[in-house]
Amino acid sequence: MTKHILTTTDWNEEWMSVLRSEEIEGRNDIWDKRAAKFTKQTKPSDYITTIIEKIALLPGESVFDMGCGAGATSIPIAAAGHKICACDFSQGMLDVLNESASAEAKANLTTKLMSWEDNWQTFGIEPKSFDVAISSRSLMCSNIKAGIEKLNTVARRRVYITLPVTVPYTEMNDDDTKPAQVAEESSFQYAINILLHEGYFPHVDYIDGHKLWGLLWWNPEKGKWD
């Protein structure tokens, strides 16, 4: 079968059509059961060290962390003295976060049981209420555009997301008439195209870990480079 690079006029619709038959976001009960195994992810790692360095928070900046999981990113940011709101749809993950956080980190941590699909304002998350919004390895939702728009609404200065890096392509059937399957975890390239299409100019970097992660960051105001 021949590989064909995807072309489309609506990258978010393309992404959603790819995932309609898959359960990419998972259910909170599944993630609750997995939470105990995520304790090790709260410990220092090259990925966490690198992403915190690249985010380069300014003194006193506040942070919104959506899809925080067990707190791998939230805990060290809070321990460094930044006020952070860590949100996840899994109570099990938030329980691990609270158990793993030091007293120093807890003093700066607020947690909320909240999903990407929820109305964040009903949880007290107001527009422009945080300096920086981040989504570290967690924007694997079916509607990337909606997730990006929500992060943009919350952030005053900058938004950061990391997504797995692969090139999206379709595997065509032998008669070259119908896509047979699409490469998994190609959300990084979709996110870039969605951002550009919506008028944002993302910066791009990469973080090596157990897989290659793409780091995107941008000014939440359209048309601005930084």
mmCIF file of C-alpha atoms in Angstrom:
data_model
loop_
_atom_site.group_PDB
_atom_site.id
_atom_site.type_symbol
_atom_site.label_atom_id
_atom_site.label_comp_id
_atom_site.label_asym_id
_atom_site.label_seq_id
_atom_site.Cartn_x
_atom_site.Cartn_y
_atom_site.Cartn_z
ATOM 1 C CA MET A 1 0.000 0.000 0.000
ATOM 2 C CA THR A 2 1.122 3.539 -0.721
ATOM 3 C CA LYS A 3 1.427 6.291 1.889
ATOM 4 C CA HIS A 4 -0.314 9.542 1.071
ATOM 5 C CA ILE A 5 0.128 12.754 3.023
ATOM 6 C CA LEU A 6 -3.207 14.013 4.280
ATOM 7 C CA THR A 7 -4.589 17.199 2.743
ATOM 8 C CA THR A 8 -7.699 18.915 4.056
ATOM 9 C CA THR A 9 -9.328 22.309 4.481
ATOM 10 C CA ASP A 10 -10.494 21.555 8.021
ATOM 11 C CA TRP A 11 -7.827 19.831 10.115
ATOM 12 C CA ASN A 12 -9.968 19.618 13.236
ATOM 13 C CA GLU A 13 -12.809 17.906 11.351
ATOM 14 C CA GLU A 14 -10.252 15.565 9.781
ATOM 15 C CA TRP A 15 -8.897 14.688 13.224
ATOM 16 C CA MET A 16 -12.369 14.082 14.660
ATOM 17 C CA SER A 17 -13.321 11.885 11.697
ATOM 18 C CA VAL A 18 -10.203 9.794 12.273
ATOM 19 C CA LEU A 19 -11.125 9.241 15.913
ATOM 20 C CA ARG A 20 -14.885 8.738 15.710
ATOM 21 C CA SER A 21 -14.489 4.982 15.969
ATOM 22 C CA GLU A 22 -11.865 5.183 18.740
ATOM 23 C CA GLU A 23 -12.056 5.990 22.445
ATOM 24 C CA ILE A 24 -9.034 8.239 22.621
ATOM 25 C CA GLU A 25 -10.077 10.163 25.713
ATOM 26 C CA GLY A 26 -10.977 7.099 27.735
ATOM 27 C CA ARG A 27 -13.346 6.971 30.685
ATOM 28 C CA ASN A 28 -12.542 8.383 34.087
ATOM 29 C CA ASP A 29 -13.114 4.984 35.746
ATOM 30 C CA ILE A 30 -10.345 3.479 33.599
ATOM 31 C CA TRP A 31 -7.925 6.263 34.544
ATOM 32 C CA ASP A 32 -8.930 5.964 38.204
ATOM 33 C CA LYS A 33 -7.787 2.326 38.113
ATOM 34 C CA ARG A 34 -4.531 3.264 36.396
ATOM 35 C CA ALA A 35 -3.765 6.052 38.853
ATOM 36 C CA ALA A 36 -1.842 3.902 41.346
ATOM 37 C CA LYS A 37 0.648 2.985 38.615
ATOM 38 C CA PHE A 38 1.306 6.672 37.905
ATOM 39 C CA THR A 39 3.043 7.354 41.215
ATOM 40 C CA LYS A 40 6.413 6.934 39.508
ATOM 41 C CA GLN A 41 5.451 9.659 37.022
ATOM 42 C CA THR A 42 5.499 12.226 39.809
ATOM 43 C CA LYS A 43 9.227 11.633 40.228
ATOM 44 C CA PRO A 44 11.826 13.735 38.372
ATOM 45 C CA SER A 45 12.507 12.740 34.768
ATOM 46 C CA ASP A 46 14.340 14.206 31.794
ATOM 47 C CA TYR A 47 11.005 15.013 30.171
ATOM 48 C CA ILE A 48 9.707 16.942 33.185
ATOM 49 C CA THR A 49 12.998 18.770 33.707
ATOM 50 C CA THR A 50 13.094 19.760 30.044
ATOM 51 C CA ILE A 51 9.504 20.947 29.747
ATOM 52 C CA ILE A 52 9.764 23.083 32.896
ATOM 53 C CA GLU A 53 12.971 24.643 31.563
ATOM 54 C CA LYS A 54 11.320 25.387 28.221
ATOM 55 C CA ILE A 55 8.185 26.843 29.794
ATOM 56 C CA ALA A 56 10.524 29.250 31.604
ATOM 57 C CA LEU A 57 7.984 30.744 33.989
ATOM 58 C CA LEU A 58 8.597 34.290 35.132
ATOM 59 C CA PRO A 59 8.763 35.038 38.869
ATOM 60 C CA GLY A 60 5.317 35.042 40.448
ATOM 61 C CA GLU A 61 3.482 33.718 37.402
ATOM 62 C CA SER A 62 0.391 31.579 37.935
ATOM 63 C CA VAL A 63 -0.252 28.372 35.989
ATOM 64 C CA PHE A 64 -3.278 26.400 34.807
ATOM 65 C CA ASP A 65 -2.472 22.714 34.150
ATOM 66 C CA MET A 66 -5.226 20.869 32.275
ATOM 67 C CA GLY A 67 -5.046 17.084 32.225
ATOM 68 C CA CYS A 68 -2.525 17.153 35.059
ATOM 69 C CA GLY A 69 -2.729 13.406 35.767
ATOM 70 C CA ALA A 70 -0.739 12.452 38.842
ATOM 71 C CA GLY A 71 0.984 15.835 38.958
ATOM 72 C CA ALA A 72 4.277 15.137 37.192
ATOM 73 C CA THR A 73 4.384 18.735 35.947
ATOM 74 C CA SER A 74 2.169 20.456 38.523
ATOM 75 C CA ILE A 75 4.043 19.350 41.638
ATOM 76 C CA PRO A 76 7.530 20.691 40.739
ATOM 77 C CA ILE A 77 6.021 23.942 39.437
ATOM 78 C CA ALA A 78 4.130 24.405 42.716
ATOM 79 C CA ALA A 79 7.220 23.461 44.727
ATOM 80 C CA ALA A 80 9.120 26.221 42.885
ATOM 81 C CA GLY A 81 6.691 28.772 44.309
ATOM 82 C CA HIS A 82 4.122 29.221 41.525
ATOM 83 C CA LYS A 83 0.397 29.179 42.211
ATOM 84 C CA ILE A 84 -1.040 26.412 40.049
ATOM 85 C CA CYS A 85 -4.491 25.013 39.397
ATOM 86 C CA ALA A 86 -4.162 21.330 38.461
ATOM 87 C CA CYS A 87 -7.209 19.814 36.753
ATOM 88 C CA ASP A 88 -8.061 16.297 35.669
ATOM 89 C CA PHE A 89 -11.201 14.244 35.072
ATOM 90 C CA SER A 90 -9.862 11.347 37.166
ATOM 91 C CA GLN A 91 -10.276 11.580 40.926
ATOM 92 C CA GLY A 92 -7.809 8.733 41.250
ATOM 93 C CA MET A 93 -5.123 10.805 39.518
ATOM 94 C CA LEU A 94 -5.838 13.808 41.721
ATOM 95 C CA ASP A 95 -5.623 11.595 44.811
ATOM 96 C CA VAL A 96 -2.143 10.425 43.752
ATOM 97 C CA LEU A 97 -1.146 14.043 43.106
ATOM 98 C CA ASN A 98 -2.240 15.140 46.581
ATOM 99 C CA GLU A 99 -0.512 12.177 48.221
ATOM 100 C CA SER A 100 2.738 12.802 46.317
ATOM 101 C CA ALA A 101 2.962 16.567 46.767
ATOM 102 C CA SER A 102 5.180 17.945 49.510
ATOM 103 C CA ALA A 103 3.802 20.433 52.031
ATOM 104 C CA GLU A 104 5.690 23.157 50.170
ATOM 105 C CA ALA A 105 3.993 22.228 46.880
ATOM 106 C CA LYS A 106 0.547 21.839 48.466
ATOM 107 C CA ALA A 107 0.698 25.419 49.693
ATOM 108 C CA ASN A 108 0.575 26.541 46.050
ATOM 109 C CA LEU A 109 -1.656 23.804 44.605
ATOM 110 C CA THR A 110 -5.364 23.873 43.877
ATOM 111 C CA THR A 111 -6.943 20.810 42.280
ATOM 112 C CA LYS A 112 -10.212 20.505 40.387
ATOM 113 C CA LEU A 113 -12.037 17.406 39.152
ATOM 114 C CA MET A 114 -12.816 18.706 35.672
ATOM 115 C CA SER A 115 -12.747 17.462 32.082
ATOM 116 C CA TRP A 116 -11.976 19.073 28.729
ATOM 117 C CA GLU A 117 -15.675 18.981 27.868
ATOM 118 C CA ASP A 118 -16.901 20.696 31.045
ATOM 119 C CA ASN A 119 -17.840 24.363 31.229
ATOM 120 C CA TRP A 120 -14.733 25.556 33.054
ATOM 121 C CA GLN A 121 -16.332 28.758 34.292
ATOM 122 C CA THR A 122 -18.763 26.724 36.409
ATOM 123 C CA PHE A 123 -15.646 25.467 38.217
ATOM 124 C CA GLY A 124 -14.398 28.992 38.841
ATOM 125 C CA ILE A 125 -11.930 29.074 35.918
ATOM 126 C CA GLU A 126 -12.473 32.554 34.527
ATOM 127 C CA PRO A 127 -11.112 34.041 31.272
ATOM 128 C CA LYS A 128 -7.539 35.362 31.539
ATOM 129 C CA SER A 129 -7.281 34.091 35.121
ATOM 130 C CA PHE A 130 -3.785 32.543 34.767
ATOM 131 C CA ASP A 131 -0.554 33.808 33.253
ATOM 132 C CA VAL A 132 0.293 30.500 31.599
ATOM 133 C CA ALA A 133 -1.853 27.528 30.561
ATOM 134 C CA ILE A 134 -0.276 24.132 29.920
ATOM 135 C CA SER A 135 -1.376 20.743 28.676
ATOM 136 C CA SER A 136 1.462 18.271 29.089
ATOM 137 C CA ARG A 137 0.821 15.033 27.182
ATOM 138 C CA SER A 138 -2.905 15.417 27.768
ATOM 139 C CA LEU A 139 -4.525 17.148 24.776
ATOM 140 C CA MET A 140 -5.485 13.820 23.231
ATOM 141 C CA CYS A 141 -9.131 14.807 23.078
ATOM 142 C CA SER A 142 -11.398 14.271 20.108
ATOM 143 C CA ASN A 143 -11.787 18.018 19.471
ATOM 144 C CA ILE A 144 -8.324 19.592 19.527
ATOM 145 C CA LYS A 145 -9.634 22.965 18.320
ATOM 146 C CA ALA A 146 -12.072 23.232 21.227
ATOM 147 C CA GLY A 147 -9.316 22.293 23.694
ATOM 148 C CA ILE A 148 -6.977 24.920 22.262
ATOM 149 C CA GLU A 149 -9.697 27.578 22.405
ATOM 150 C CA LYS A 150 -10.351 26.805 26.076
ATOM 151 C CA LEU A 151 -6.643 27.051 26.941
ATOM 152 C CA ASN A 152 -6.428 30.351 25.035
ATOM 153 C CA THR A 153 -9.372 31.720 27.008
ATOM 154 C CA VAL A 154 -7.703 30.954 30.347
ATOM 155 C CA ALA A 155 -4.171 32.210 29.560
ATOM 156 C CA ARG A 156 -2.959 35.801 29.731
ATOM 157 C CA ARG A 157 0.593 35.428 28.400
ATOM 158 C CA ARG A 158 1.272 32.041 26.848
ATOM 159 C CA VAL A 159 -0.051 28.546 26.173
ATOM 160 C CA TYR A 160 2.097 25.371 26.070
ATOM 161 C CA ILE A 161 1.078 21.908 24.891
ATOM 162 C CA THR A 162 3.003 18.711 24.227
ATOM 163 C CA LEU A 163 1.758 16.010 21.879
ATOM 164 C CA PRO A 164 3.303 12.813 20.483
ATOM 165 C CA VAL A 165 5.090 13.265 17.156
ATOM 166 C CA THR A 166 4.322 11.106 14.139
ATOM 167 C CA VAL A 167 3.482 12.092 10.584
ATOM 168 C CA PRO A 168 -0.219 11.675 9.790
ATOM 169 C CA TYR A 169 -0.885 9.627 6.676
ATOM 170 C CA THR A 170 -3.437 7.245 5.247
ATOM 171 C CA GLU A 171 -2.665 3.720 4.158
ATOM 172 C CA MET A 172 -4.564 3.253 0.910
ATOM 173 C CA ASN A 173 -6.185 0.031 -0.206
ATOM 174 C CA ASP A 174 -4.615 -1.797 -3.107
ATOM 175 C CA ASP A 175 -7.038 -0.174 -5.544
ATOM 176 C CA ASP A 176 -5.859 3.230 -4.250
ATOM 177 C CA THR A 177 -9.427 4.419 -3.776
ATOM 178 C CA LYS A 178 -10.137 4.282 -0.040
ATOM 179 C CA PRO A 179 -8.074 4.925 3.112
ATOM 180 C CA ALA A 180 -7.592 1.716 5.066
ATOM 181 C CA GLN A 181 -6.146 3.238 8.238
ATOM 182 C CA VAL A 182 -4.431 6.317 9.626
ATOM 183 C CA ALA A 183 -1.156 6.455 11.550
ATOM 184 C CA GLU A 184 -1.737 6.594 15.298
ATOM 185 C CA GLU A 185 -0.865 9.559 17.534
ATOM 186 C CA SER A 186 -0.568 12.116 14.756
ATOM 187 C CA SER A 187 -2.243 14.873 16.768
ATOM 188 C CA PHE A 188 0.910 17.033 16.853
ATOM 189 C CA GLN A 189 0.779 17.899 13.168
ATOM 190 C CA TYR A 190 -2.978 18.393 13.315
ATOM 191 C CA ALA A 191 -2.530 20.833 16.222
ATOM 192 C CA ILE A 192 0.015 22.902 14.262
ATOM 193 C CA ASN A 193 -2.306 23.179 11.280
ATOM 194 C CA ILE A 194 -5.330 23.988 13.440
ATOM 195 C CA LEU A 195 -3.420 26.769 15.206
ATOM 196 C CA LEU A 196 -2.203 28.301 11.951
ATOM 197 C CA HIS A 197 -5.663 28.070 10.412
ATOM 198 C CA GLU A 198 -7.142 29.870 13.441
ATOM 199 C CA GLY A 199 -4.619 32.713 13.226
ATOM 200 C CA TYR A 200 -2.091 31.693 15.908
ATOM 201 C CA PHE A 201 1.658 31.392 15.277
ATOM 202 C CA PRO A 202 3.035 28.495 17.320
ATOM 203 C CA HIS A 203 6.682 28.042 18.201
ATOM 204 C CA VAL A 204 7.865 24.452 17.821
ATOM 205 C CA ASP A 205 10.370 22.403 19.820
ATOM 206 C CA TYR A 206 10.879 18.747 20.681
ATOM 207 C CA ILE A 207 11.415 16.765 23.860
ATOM 208 C CA ASP A 208 12.852 13.272 23.765
ATOM 209 C CA GLY A 209 11.507 10.711 26.212
ATOM 210 C CA HIS A 210 10.172 7.184 25.871
ATOM 211 C CA LYS A 211 8.759 8.675 22.647
ATOM 212 C CA LEU A 212 9.352 11.965 20.855
ATOM 213 C CA TRP A 213 7.110 14.763 22.090
ATOM 214 C CA GLY A 214 6.385 17.928 20.161
ATOM 215 C CA LEU A 215 6.195 21.121 22.210
ATOM 216 C CA LEU A 216 4.062 23.969 20.891
ATOM 217 C CA TRP A 217 3.714 27.358 22.535
ATOM 218 C CA TRP A 218 2.056 30.583 21.453
ATOM 219 C CA ASN A 219 0.560 33.872 22.520
ATOM 220 C CA PRO A 220 -3.172 33.359 23.221
ATOM 221 C CA GLU A 221 -3.975 36.489 21.172
ATOM 222 C CA LYS A 222 -4.421 35.841 17.486
ATOM 223 C CA GLY A 223 -1.908 37.341 15.112
ATOM 224 C CA LYS A 224 0.858 37.764 17.702
ATOM 225 C CA TRP A 225 4.178 35.955 17.531
ATOM 226 C CA ASP A 226 4.759 35.986 21.282
#
